[in-house]
Coordinates of C-alpha atoms in Angstrom, one line a residue:
Chain A
X233 CA 68.8 109.8 136.2
X234 CA 71.2 107.2 137.5
X235 CA 73.1 105.3 134.7
X236 CA 72.0 101.9 136.0
X237 CA 68.4 102.9 136.1
X238 CA 68.5 104.1 132.6
X239 CA 70.2 101.0 131.3
X240 CA 67.8 98.9 133.0
X241 CA 64.9 100.8 131.5
X242 CA 66.6 100.4 128.0
X243 CA 67.0 96.6 128.7
X244 CA 63.2 96.2 129.6
X245 CA 62.3 98.3 126.5
X246 CA 64.5 96.1 124.3
X247 CA 63.3 92.8 125.8
X248 CA 59.5 93.9 125.2
X249 CA 60.4 95.0 121.7
X250 CA 62.1 91.7 120.8
X251 CA 58.6 90.1 121.7
X252 CA 56.4 92.7 120.2
X253 CA 57.8 92.6 116.7
X254 CA 57.5 88.9 116.1
X255 CA 54.1 89.0 118.0
X256 CA 52.9 91.7 115.5
X257 CA 54.0 89.7 112.6
X258 CA 51.9 86.8 113.8
X259 CA 48.9 89.0 114.7
X260 CA 49.0 90.9 111.2
X261 CA 49.2 87.6 109.6
X262 CA 46.2 86.0 111.6
X263 CA 43.9 89.0 111.1
X264 CA 44.6 89.0 107.2
X265 CA 43.8 85.4 106.9
X266 CA 40.6 85.7 109.2
X267 CA 39.3 88.9 107.7
X268 CA 40.9 89.3 104.5
X269 CA 39.7 88.3 100.9
X270 CA 41.3 85.2 99.3
X271 CA 42.8 85.6 95.8
X272 CA 44.4 83.0 93.4
X273 CA 47.7 84.4 91.9
X274 CA 48.7 82.5 88.8
X275 CA 52.4 81.7 88.6
X276 CA 54.4 81.6 85.4
X277 CA 57.5 79.6 84.3
X278 CA 60.8 80.4 86.1
X279 CA 64.2 80.3 84.9
X280 CA 65.4 76.6 85.2
X281 CA 68.9 77.9 86.0
X282 CA 67.6 79.7 88.9
X283 CA 69.0 77.4 91.6
X284 CA 66.8 76.2 94.4
X285 CA 67.2 78.9 97.2
X286 CA 66.8 77.0 100.2
X287 CA 63.9 75.6 102.1
X288 CA 61.3 77.4 100.1
X289 CA 59.7 77.5 96.5
X290 CA 60.6 80.7 94.8
X291 CA 57.4 81.9 93.0
X292 CA 57.3 83.9 89.9
X293 CA 53.9 85.6 89.2
X294 CA 52.0 86.1 85.9
X295 CA 50.0 89.4 85.3
X296 CA 52.4 91.6 87.2
X297 CA 52.3 94.3 84.5
X298 CA 49.8 97.2 84.7
X299 CA 49.4 99.9 82.0
X300 CA 48.1 103.4 83.0
X301 CA 48.0 106.8 81.5
X302 CA 50.8 108.3 83.4
X303 CA 54.6 108.1 82.7
X304 CA 56.0 110.7 85.1
X305 CA 55.0 110.3 88.8
X306 CA 56.3 106.7 89.1
X307 CA 59.8 105.6 89.6
X308 CA 61.6 102.3 89.6
X309 CA 61.9 100.7 93.1
X310 CA 59.2 103.0 94.5
X311 CA 56.7 101.6 97.0
X312 CA 53.2 101.9 95.7
X313 CA 49.6 100.8 96.6
X314 CA 48.5 98.0 94.3
X315 CA 44.6 97.3 94.1
X316 CA 43.7 93.7 93.3
X317 CA 40.6 92.1 92.1
X318 CA 39.5 88.9 90.3
X319 CA 39.4 88.5 86.5
X320 CA 36.7 86.6 84.6
X321 CA 38.6 83.2 85.3
X322 CA 38.8 83.8 88.9
X323 CA 42.4 84.7 89.1
X324 CA 43.8 87.7 90.9
X325 CA 44.8 90.8 88.6
X326 CA 46.0 94.3 89.2
X327 CA 43.1 96.8 88.9
X328 CA 45.0 100.1 89.9
X329 CA 48.3 101.4 91.0
X330 CA 48.4 104.6 93.2
X331 CA 50.5 106.6 95.5
X332 CA 47.6 107.1 97.9
X333 CA 46.0 104.3 99.9
X334 CA 42.9 103.1 98.1
X335 CA 39.5 102.9 100.1
X336 CA 38.9 99.4 99.1
X337 CA 40.8 97.0 101.4
X338 CA 41.8 94.6 98.6
X339 CA 45.3 96.2 98.1
X340 CA 48.8 95.3 98.7
X341 CA 52.0 97.4 99.2
X342 CA 54.7 96.5 96.6
X343 CA 57.8 97.9 94.9
X344 CA 57.9 98.8 91.3
X345 CA 60.2 96.4 89.4
X346 CA 60.5 98.3 86.1
X347 CA 58.6 100.9 84.1
X348 CA 58.0 100.5 80.3
X349 CA 57.6 103.9 78.7
X350 CA 54.9 103.4 75.9
X351 CA 53.8 106.7 74.3
X352 CA 53.8 110.3 75.5
X353 CA 51.6 110.1 78.3
X354 CA 51.3 106.3 79.1
X355 CA 53.5 103.5 80.5
X356 CA 53.4 100.1 81.9
X357 CA 54.4 99.3 85.3
X358 CA 55.7 95.8 86.4
X359 CA 55.0 95.0 90.2
X360 CA 57.2 93.0 92.4
X361 CA 54.6 91.0 94.5
X362 CA 56.2 90.5 97.9
X363 CA 54.8 87.0 98.6
X364 CA 57.2 85.1 96.4
X365 CA 58.5 82.4 99.0
X366 CA 56.6 79.4 100.0
X367 CA 58.4 77.7 102.9
X368 CA 58.4 73.7 103.1
X369 CA 59.9 71.1 105.3
X370 CA 63.5 70.7 104.5
X371 CA 62.9 67.0 103.2
X372 CA 60.0 68.1 100.9
X373 CA 61.3 71.4 99.6
X374 CA 63.6 70.0 96.8
X375 CA 60.8 67.7 95.5
X376 CA 58.3 70.4 95.7
X377 CA 60.4 73.0 93.8
X378 CA 60.9 70.3 91.0
X379 CA 57.4 69.5 90.9
X380 CA 56.4 73.2 90.9
X381 CA 58.8 73.8 88.0
X382 CA 57.6 70.8 86.0
X383 CA 54.0 72.1 86.4
X384 CA 54.5 75.5 85.4
X385 CA 56.0 74.5 82.2
X386 CA 53.3 72.1 81.6
X387 CA 50.5 74.5 80.2
X388 CA 47.7 72.2 80.9
X389 CA 48.4 72.5 84.6
X390 CA 46.8 75.2 86.7
X391 CA 49.6 76.5 89.1
X392 CA 48.6 79.4 91.5
X393 CA 49.2 80.5 95.0
X394 CA 46.5 81.1 97.6
X395 CA 46.9 84.8 99.0
X396 CA 44.8 86.7 101.6
X397 CA 44.7 90.2 101.3
X398 CA 43.5 92.9 103.7
X399 CA 44.6 96.7 104.0
X400 CA 47.9 96.4 102.3
X401 CA 49.0 93.0 104.0
X402 CA 49.1 89.9 102.0
X403 CA 49.6 86.3 103.4
X404 CA 50.5 83.4 101.3
X405 CA 48.8 80.2 102.8
X406 CA 49.3 77.6 99.9
X407 CA 50.7 76.8 96.5
X408 CA 48.2 74.6 94.5
X409 CA 48.7 72.6 91.3
X410 CA 45.3 71.6 89.7
X411 CA 43.6 72.7 92.9
X412 CA 45.6 70.3 95.0
X413 CA 48.0 71.6 97.7
X414 CA 51.7 71.2 96.8
X415 CA 52.2 69.7 100.4
X416 CA 49.8 66.8 99.6
X417 CA 51.3 66.2 96.1
X418 CA 54.9 65.4 97.7
X419 CA 55.1 61.8 98.9
X420 CA 56.1 61.4 102.6
X421 CA 59.7 60.2 103.0
Chain B
X11 CA 107.7 79.4 133.3
X12 CA 111.4 78.6 133.5
X13 CA 112.5 81.7 135.0
X14 CA 110.2 81.0 138.0
X15 CA 112.0 77.8 138.5
X16 CA 115.1 79.5 138.6
X17 CA 114.2 82.2 141.1
X18 CA 115.3 80.4 144.3
X19 CA 118.7 79.7 142.5
X20 CA 119.0 83.4 141.7
X21 CA 118.2 84.5 145.2
X22 CA 120.6 82.1 146.6
X23 CA 123.5 83.4 144.3
X24 CA 122.6 87.0 145.4
X25 CA 121.7 88.0 141.7
X26 CA 118.2 89.2 142.8
X27 CA 116.6 90.0 146.2
X28 CA 113.6 88.0 147.5
X29 CA 111.5 91.1 147.0
X30 CA 112.3 91.3 143.3
X31 CA 111.5 87.5 143.1
X32 CA 108.1 88.1 144.5
X33 CA 107.5 90.8 142.0
X34 CA 108.5 88.6 139.1
X35 CA 106.2 85.9 140.5
X36 CA 103.2 88.3 140.8
X37 CA 103.9 89.7 137.3
X38 CA 103.7 86.2 135.8
X39 CA 100.7 85.4 137.8
X40 CA 98.8 88.4 136.6
X41 CA 99.9 87.6 132.9
X42 CA 98.6 83.9 133.3
X43 CA 95.3 85.3 134.6
X44 CA 95.1 87.6 131.7
X45 CA 95.5 84.9 129.2
X46 CA 93.0 82.7 131.0
X47 CA 90.5 85.5 130.8
X48 CA 91.1 85.7 127.1
X49 CA 90.5 82.1 126.7
X50 CA 87.3 82.2 128.8
X51 CA 85.9 85.1 126.5
X52 CA 86.9 83.3 123.4
X53 CA 85.3 80.0 124.5
X54 CA 82.1 81.9 125.9
X55 CA 81.5 83.6 122.5
X56 CA 82.3 80.4 120.4
X57 CA 80.0 78.3 122.7
X58 CA 77.3 80.9 122.4
X59 CA 77.7 81.0 118.7
X60 CA 77.7 77.4 118.1
X61 CA 74.4 76.8 120.3
X62 CA 72.7 79.7 118.5
X63 CA 73.5 78.5 115.1
X64 CA 72.8 74.8 116.0
X65 CA 69.1 76.0 117.1
X66 CA 68.6 77.8 113.9
X67 CA 69.6 74.6 112.0
X68 CA 67.3 72.4 114.1
X69 CA 64.3 74.5 114.0
X70 CA 64.8 75.6 110.3
X71 CA 64.0 72.1 109.3
X72 CA 60.4 73.4 109.4
X73 CA 58.9 70.3 110.8
X74 CA 55.8 69.6 109.1
X75 CA 54.4 67.2 111.7
X76 CA 54.2 69.9 114.4
X77 CA 51.4 72.5 114.5
X78 CA 52.0 76.2 113.9
X79 CA 51.5 76.8 117.6
X80 CA 54.2 74.4 118.7
X81 CA 56.5 75.7 116.0
X82 CA 55.9 79.2 117.3
X83 CA 56.7 78.2 120.7
X84 CA 60.0 76.6 119.6
X85 CA 60.8 80.0 117.7
X86 CA 60.3 82.0 120.9
X87 CA 62.1 79.6 123.3
X88 CA 65.8 80.6 122.4
X89 CA 64.7 84.3 122.6
X90 CA 63.3 83.6 126.1
X91 CA 66.4 81.8 127.1
X92 CA 68.7 84.6 125.6
X93 CA 66.7 87.3 127.3
X94 CA 66.9 85.3 130.7
X95 CA 70.5 85.0 130.5
X96 CA 71.1 88.6 129.4
X97 CA 69.0 89.9 132.3
X98 CA 71.1 87.8 134.7
X99 CA 74.3 89.0 133.3
X100 CA 73.1 92.5 133.5
X101 CA 72.2 92.2 137.2
X102 CA 74.8 89.6 138.6
X103 CA 77.9 89.5 136.1
X104 CA 78.2 92.8 134.7
X105 CA 82.1 92.9 135.4
X106 CA 82.6 89.7 133.6
X107 CA 83.6 90.3 129.8
X108 CA 83.1 86.5 129.0
X109 CA 79.6 86.6 130.3
X110 CA 78.6 89.8 128.7
X111 CA 79.8 88.9 125.3
X112 CA 78.6 85.4 125.4
X113 CA 75.1 86.3 126.7
X114 CA 74.9 89.1 124.1
X115 CA 76.0 87.1 121.2
X116 CA 73.5 84.5 122.1
X117 CA 70.5 87.0 122.5
X118 CA 71.8 88.6 119.2
X119 CA 71.3 85.3 117.4
X120 CA 68.2 84.4 119.2
X121 CA 66.4 87.6 117.9
X122 CA 67.4 86.5 114.3
X123 CA 66.0 82.9 114.9
X124 CA 62.8 84.1 116.2
X125 CA 62.1 86.6 113.4
X126 CA 63.2 84.4 110.5
X127 CA 61.2 81.4 112.0
X128 CA 58.1 83.3 112.5
X129 CA 58.4 84.5 108.8
X130 CA 59.0 80.9 107.8
X131 CA 56.2 79.4 109.8
X132 CA 53.6 82.0 108.6
X133 CA 55.0 82.5 105.0
X134 CA 55.3 86.2 105.9
X135 CA 56.9 88.2 102.9
X136 CA 59.8 90.4 103.4
X137 CA 63.3 90.9 101.9
X138 CA 66.6 90.1 103.5
X139 CA 67.1 93.9 103.9
X140 CA 64.0 94.5 105.9
X141 CA 64.9 91.4 108.0
X142 CA 68.5 92.7 108.7
X143 CA 67.2 96.1 109.7
X144 CA 64.6 94.9 112.0
X145 CA 67.2 92.5 113.6
X146 CA 69.8 95.1 114.1
X147 CA 67.2 97.6 115.5
X148 CA 66.2 95.1 118.1
X149 CA 69.7 94.1 119.1
X150 CA 71.8 97.2 118.9
X151 CA 70.9 98.3 122.5
X152 CA 73.1 95.3 123.6
X153 CA 76.1 97.3 122.6
X154 CA 75.4 99.6 125.6
X155 CA 73.2 97.4 128.0
X156 CA 75.8 94.6 128.1
X157 CA 78.7 96.6 126.7
X158 CA 79.2 94.0 123.9
X159 CA 82.0 94.8 121.5
X160 CA 81.2 91.6 119.5
X161 CA 77.6 92.8 118.9
X162 CA 79.0 96.2 118.0
X163 CA 81.2 94.5 115.4
X164 CA 78.3 92.4 114.1
X165 CA 76.1 95.5 113.8
X166 CA 79.0 97.3 111.6
X167 CA 79.1 94.1 109.4
X168 CA 75.3 93.7 109.4
X169 CA 74.6 97.2 108.4
X170 CA 77.2 97.3 105.8
X171 CA 75.7 94.2 104.3
X172 CA 72.3 95.8 104.6
X173 CA 73.5 99.0 103.0
X174 CA 75.2 97.1 100.0
X175 CA 72.3 94.9 99.5
X176 CA 69.7 97.8 99.4
X177 CA 71.7 100.2 97.5
X178 CA 73.7 98.1 95.0
X179 CA 72.3 94.7 94.4
X180 CA 68.7 95.3 94.9
X181 CA 67.2 97.4 92.2
X182 CA 63.7 97.1 93.5
X183 CA 63.9 99.1 96.8
X184 CA 64.5 102.8 97.2
X185 CA 67.9 103.6 98.7
X186 CA 67.9 104.7 102.4
X187 CA 70.6 106.0 104.8
X188 CA 70.1 103.8 107.9
X189 CA 73.9 103.0 107.6
X190 CA 74.8 106.3 108.8
X191 CA 72.5 106.2 112.0
X192 CA 73.7 102.8 113.0
X193 CA 77.4 103.7 112.7
X194 CA 76.8 106.9 114.6
X195 CA 75.1 104.8 117.4
X196 CA 78.1 102.5 117.4
X197 CA 80.7 105.3 117.5
X198 CA 80.4 106.1 121.4
X199 CA 81.1 102.4 122.3
X200 CA 84.0 102.6 120.1
X201 CA 85.4 105.8 121.5
X202 CA 84.8 104.3 125.0
X203 CA 87.0 101.3 124.1
X204 CA 89.7 103.6 122.9
X205 CA 89.5 105.7 126.1
X206 CA 89.7 102.7 128.3
X207 CA 92.9 101.7 126.4
X208 CA 92.6 98.1 127.4
X209 CA 94.1 97.0 124.3
X210 CA 92.4 93.9 123.0
X211 CA 91.3 92.3 119.7
X212 CA 87.9 93.9 119.7
X213 CA 89.3 97.3 119.2
X214 CA 91.7 96.1 116.5
X215 CA 88.7 94.6 114.6
X216 CA 86.8 97.9 115.0
X217 CA 89.6 99.8 113.3
X218 CA 89.6 97.2 110.3
X219 CA 85.9 96.9 110.1
X220 CA 85.0 100.6 110.6
X221 CA 87.4 101.6 107.8
X222 CA 86.4 99.0 105.3
X223 CA 82.8 99.6 106.0
X224 CA 83.2 103.4 105.4
X225 CA 84.9 102.9 102.1
X226 CA 82.3 100.2 101.0
X227 CA 79.3 102.7 101.3
X228 CA 80.8 105.6 99.3
X229 CA 79.7 104.1 95.8
X230 CA 76.2 104.7 97.0
X231 CA 76.6 108.4 96.2
X232 CA 77.2 107.8 92.5
X233 CA 74.2 109.1 90.7
X234 CA 75.1 111.1 87.7
X235 CA 78.9 111.0 87.0
X236 CA 80.9 108.0 88.5
X237 CA 84.4 109.5 87.8
X238 CA 83.5 112.4 90.3
X239 CA 83.6 109.8 93.2
X240 CA 87.4 109.9 92.9
X241 CA 87.4 113.0 95.0
X242 CA 85.5 111.7 97.8
X243 CA 87.6 108.4 97.8
X244 CA 90.9 110.4 97.8
X245 CA 89.8 112.6 100.8
X246 CA 88.2 109.7 102.8
X247 CA 91.3 107.4 102.3
X248 CA 93.5 110.4 103.6
X249 CA 91.1 110.8 106.5
X250 CA 91.4 107.1 107.3
X251 CA 95.3 107.3 106.9
X252 CA 95.3 110.3 109.3
X253 CA 93.0 108.8 111.9
X254 CA 95.5 105.8 111.9
X255 CA 98.4 107.9 112.8
X256 CA 96.4 110.0 115.4
X257 CA 95.2 106.8 117.4
X258 CA 97.9 105.7 119.8
X259 CA 99.4 102.6 118.4
X260 CA 102.6 102.6 120.5
X261 CA 103.5 99.1 121.6
X262 CA 100.8 97.6 119.6
X263 CA 101.2 95.2 116.6
X264 CA 101.2 97.0 113.2
X265 CA 98.6 94.7 111.9
X266 CA 96.1 96.2 114.5
X267 CA 96.2 99.6 112.7
X268 CA 93.5 98.6 110.1
X269 CA 92.9 102.3 109.1
X270 CA 96.6 102.7 108.0
X271 CA 96.9 99.4 106.2
X272 CA 93.5 99.7 104.2
X273 CA 94.2 103.4 103.4
X274 CA 97.7 102.7 102.3
X275 CA 96.8 99.9 99.9
X276 CA 93.7 101.6 98.5
X277 CA 95.4 105.1 98.1
X278 CA 98.1 103.5 96.0
X279 CA 95.5 101.5 94.1
X280 CA 93.6 104.8 93.4
X281 CA 96.8 106.4 92.3
X282 CA 97.6 103.5 89.9
X283 CA 94.1 103.7 88.5
X284 CA 94.5 107.5 87.9
X285 CA 97.8 106.8 86.1
X286 CA 96.0 105.0 83.3
X287 CA 95.2 106.9 80.1
X288 CA 91.6 105.2 79.8
X289 CA 90.6 107.0 83.0
X290 CA 91.5 110.5 81.9
X291 CA 90.0 109.8 78.4
X292 CA 86.7 109.1 80.1
X293 CA 87.0 112.5 82.1
X294 CA 87.4 114.6 78.9
X295 CA 84.4 113.1 77.6
X296 CA 82.4 113.9 80.7
X297 CA 79.9 116.6 80.4
X298 CA 78.5 118.6 83.3
X299 CA 75.8 121.0 83.6
X300 CA 77.9 123.5 85.8
X301 CA 75.0 125.2 87.3
X302 CA 73.6 121.8 88.5
X303 CA 76.9 120.5 90.0
X304 CA 76.0 121.5 93.6
X305 CA 73.0 119.2 93.3
X306 CA 75.2 116.1 92.3
X307 CA 75.5 113.8 95.3
X308 CA 79.1 113.0 94.1
X309 CA 80.1 116.7 94.5
X310 CA 78.1 116.9 98.0
X311 CA 80.1 113.9 99.3
X312 CA 83.3 114.9 97.7
X313 CA 83.1 118.2 99.5
X314 CA 82.3 116.8 102.8
X315 CA 84.8 114.3 102.9
X316 CA 87.5 116.7 101.6
X317 CA 86.5 119.2 104.5
X318 CA 86.7 116.4 106.9
X319 CA 90.2 115.4 105.7
X320 CA 91.3 119.1 106.0
X321 CA 90.3 119.2 109.5
X322 CA 91.9 116.0 110.4
X323 CA 95.0 117.1 108.7
X324 CA 95.1 120.5 110.7
X325 CA 94.5 118.3 114.0
X326 CA 97.5 116.2 113.0
X327 CA 99.7 119.2 112.2
X328 CA 98.8 120.7 115.7
X329 CA 99.2 117.5 117.7
X330 CA 102.3 116.2 116.0
X331 CA 105.2 117.9 114.4
X332 CA 105.0 118.7 110.6
X333 CA 107.8 116.4 109.8
X334 CA 105.7 113.7 110.8
X335 CA 103.2 114.3 107.9
X336 CA 103.3 111.5 105.6
X337 CA 102.8 111.5 101.9
X338 CA 99.5 109.7 102.0
X339 CA 98.2 112.4 104.5
X340 CA 98.3 115.0 101.9
X341 CA 97.8 113.0 98.7
X342 CA 94.3 114.4 98.2
X343 CA 95.5 117.8 98.1
X344 CA 97.3 116.9 95.0
X345 CA 94.6 114.7 93.4
X346 CA 92.0 117.4 93.8
X347 CA 93.7 119.9 91.4
X348 CA 94.9 117.2 89.0
X349 CA 91.4 115.9 88.7
X350 CA 90.2 119.3 87.5
X351 CA 93.3 119.7 85.2
X352 CA 92.3 116.3 83.7
X353 CA 89.2 117.8 82.0
X354 CA 91.1 120.0 79.8
X355 CA 94.7 118.5 79.2
X356 CA 96.4 115.1 79.2
X357 CA 98.9 116.5 81.6
X358 CA 97.0 115.0 84.5
X359 CA 98.2 111.5 83.6
X360 CA 101.8 112.6 83.6
X361 CA 101.5 114.3 86.9
X362 CA 99.9 111.2 88.5
X363 CA 102.8 109.1 87.3
X364 CA 105.1 111.6 88.7
X365 CA 103.3 111.6 92.1
X366 CA 103.4 107.9 92.3
X367 CA 107.2 108.0 91.4
X368 CA 107.8 110.7 93.9
X369 CA 105.8 108.7 96.7
X370 CA 108.0 105.6 95.8
X371 CA 111.3 107.6 96.1
X372 CA 110.1 109.5 99.3
X373 CA 109.3 106.0 100.8
X374 CA 112.7 104.7 99.9
X375 CA 114.3 107.7 101.5
X376 CA 112.3 107.2 104.7
X377 CA 113.3 103.5 104.8
X378 CA 116.9 104.7 104.3
X379 CA 116.7 107.2 107.1
X380 CA 115.2 104.7 109.4
X381 CA 117.5 101.9 108.1
X382 CA 114.3 99.8 107.6
X383 CA 114.7 97.2 104.8
X384 CA 110.9 96.6 104.8
X385 CA 110.0 100.4 104.0
X386 CA 112.8 100.5 101.4
X387 CA 111.4 97.4 99.6
X388 CA 107.8 99.0 99.9
X389 CA 109.0 102.0 97.9
X390 CA 110.7 99.8 95.4
X391 CA 107.3 98.0 95.2
X392 CA 105.6 101.2 94.4
X393 CA 107.9 102.2 91.6
X394 CA 107.9 98.7 90.2
X395 CA 104.1 98.5 90.1
X396 CA 104.2 102.0 88.4
X397 CA 106.5 100.4 85.7
X398 CA 104.3 97.3 85.3
X399 CA 101.1 99.5 84.9
X400 CA 102.7 101.6 82.1
X401 CA 103.3 98.3 80.3
X402 CA 99.6 97.9 79.6
X403 CA 98.9 101.2 78.0
X404 CA 102.2 101.6 76.2
X405 CA 103.2 100.4 72.9
X406 CA 106.7 99.1 73.9
X407 CA 107.7 96.0 72.2
X408 CA 108.4 92.7 74.2
X409 CA 112.1 93.1 74.2
X410 CA 111.9 96.6 75.9
X411 CA 109.4 95.4 78.3
X412 CA 111.5 92.4 79.1
X413 CA 114.6 94.5 79.6
X414 CA 112.6 96.9 81.8
X415 CA 111.5 93.8 84.1
X416 CA 115.1 92.7 84.4
X417 CA 116.1 96.2 85.3
X418 CA 113.5 96.5 88.0
X419 CA 114.6 93.1 89.4
X420 CA 118.3 94.1 89.3
X421 CA 117.2 97.3 91.1
X422 CA 115.5 95.2 93.9
X423 CA 118.4 92.9 94.3
X424 CA 121.2 95.7 94.2
X425 CA 119.3 97.9 96.9
X426 CA 118.8 95.3 99.2
X427 CA 122.4 94.0 98.9
X428 CA 123.7 97.6 99.4
X429 CA 121.5 98.1 102.6
X430 CA 122.6 94.8 104.0
X431 CA 126.3 95.5 103.2
X432 CA 126.0 98.9 104.9
X433 CA 124.4 97.4 108.0
X434 CA 127.0 94.9 108.2
X435 CA 129.9 97.6 107.9
X436 CA 128.0 99.7 110.5
X437 CA 127.9 96.9 112.9
X438 CA 131.7 96.0 112.4

C-alpha cells in the first residue's frame, strides 16, 4: 500500500480515537447516573497538612476496610471487584471483594491499598475508592476544601459524597454536608 | 556580513574571481535561510505551546455558571481546531518542519486538554498514570503522521514519568511495562532522524532523553535484592557509552553526545559507590537461594543488559580499531567478576579502588598523548574524588586528611603548570 494512503488511514483512525475516548467517558458517566444505584459514602477526617491539591476537594473515605477468610489470593495494588450495599444508617459499605465480576451490578473496580494479615486464614483488605476528587470552580475550591475539612473534624456533621454505581463504573456527583450540597454552602464571590 | 561588503574590493584587487564571490554570496544566503528556518520552527512551537497552555488555564477555571454541555463543547473545541490544523498540514504543508511541529504540539496539548476537562466536568475518577497512558496512546501516531520530533521527545518524557509514577511512587497500582512498548514505537523515528543526518537540536535532545530515560527505569526490576541491580547498571552504562561512540558525532558539539556524557558521569559515580566499604558489607550479608536465582528479575535484566553490552562492544571492535576502546567501554567486564568476588572477600573493595585509580591514570595518559589539558584535568579529578571518598570511610586524623588535600591541590597545579610549560616550549 502506498505510504501516503497508509499514513492518511492512520491519521483518520487517530482523529476518530481522539473523539471516541472522551465521548466514551461521557457516555459511561451518563449511563451510570441514569441507570445506576445511588450510594452515600461517608468521608473521614483527612490530614490537615495534606495541602490543597488544585481545583478539587480531596476526599478520604470511611469504611474502606473489609475482612474476609482468605489471606493468600490477594496482593497489594491488585485490581479487584468490590460489591457495595447500604448499611442500616443508609451509608454505603463494602459487602464483598472478589476476583470475578459479581452478578449484582452494584460493584466498583478498585485497587487494594494494603492488606492486614489477621490470623492464619483471614485478613482485612483496605480498598482505595477511585472517586476521591470533587472538582469545583477555581474561586470556590479553596473555600470548599476548608469547609470540608472543618466539617469532617466536627463529629456532629454528616459529610458524605453522592456516588452512582453500575457495573463497575462509579460517578461522583456531589459532596454533601448535612444533606446540603457543598456548592450551595460556598458563598458566591 | 562584513565579508560580503568587502567582496567588490577583493574582486577589484584580484584576490578572488567574480565566480568565487558569487559562491561566497550564495553560501551565506543559504546559511541565512537555515537560521531563519530554525527561528520559524522555534517560534512555531513556542506559539503552539503557549496557546495550548493558555486554553488549559482558561477552561480549567471550571466555570460554574456554564452548563455541562457548554463546558463539554469548550473542552472539545481546541481538539477540533488542533485536528483541522493537523489535517491541513498533513495535506498541504508536509514539507515544512515549522508547520508540522507546531500543529503536532498543538494537537498533542489539545488531546490532554480535552481528556482532563471531561474528567473534571463529569468528576470521572482516574489516576494521573491512566490519564498519561491514554494521552500518549492517542497522540503517539503524530510522531509518524506529522513526523514530529517534538512529540517524540514528549512521548519519551511522558512515558518515563508514567513508568516512574506507576512503578515507584504509586504503591496502589500493579506494575506494568508500557514503557518498553512506547520506546520501541519511538525508536524507528529516532533511527530515521539519524539516517537523514540533518543535524539539529531534536536529535541531540533524543540522545540525552533516551539515555536518561533508560537509566531511570532500571530500578523497577528491583524485587528481591537491590544490590544485584549493580550488574544491570554497569552493563547498561557501558552500552550507552559504546552507542555514544558508534554514532557519528564528527563536527558536532561535544554537548550533543548525551550518551557519552551521561554514561561517563554515572559510570564513575557507580565506581565510587562500589569503592565504599558499606556496599560490600551489605553484599556479604546478602543471602540467595541459588536455585531461585534464575527467577530473580534483577538477574534476568542483568543478564540481558550484559549480553547487549557485549554485542555492542563486539560491533565497536569490528567497526573501529581496538585502540579506540575506552576504559568505560569495558568497565562492566571488570565489575561483573569483582561483584561476585565481593560475596566472599573484602578484596573486591580494594580492586574497585585500584580500577578507579587506573582509570584516572589512563585518562591522564590519554590527555597527555592528545596534549589536551581538559582530559588531563578530568583524570586528575577522578583520582582526587577517589581520595576524597576514602576520607569518609577511613579513620585518618584531620592532620593527615588536610595534608592529603594539600597534596592533591599541589598535584593539580603542578600538572597544569607542567603541561602549559611544555606547550610553550613546543611552540617556541
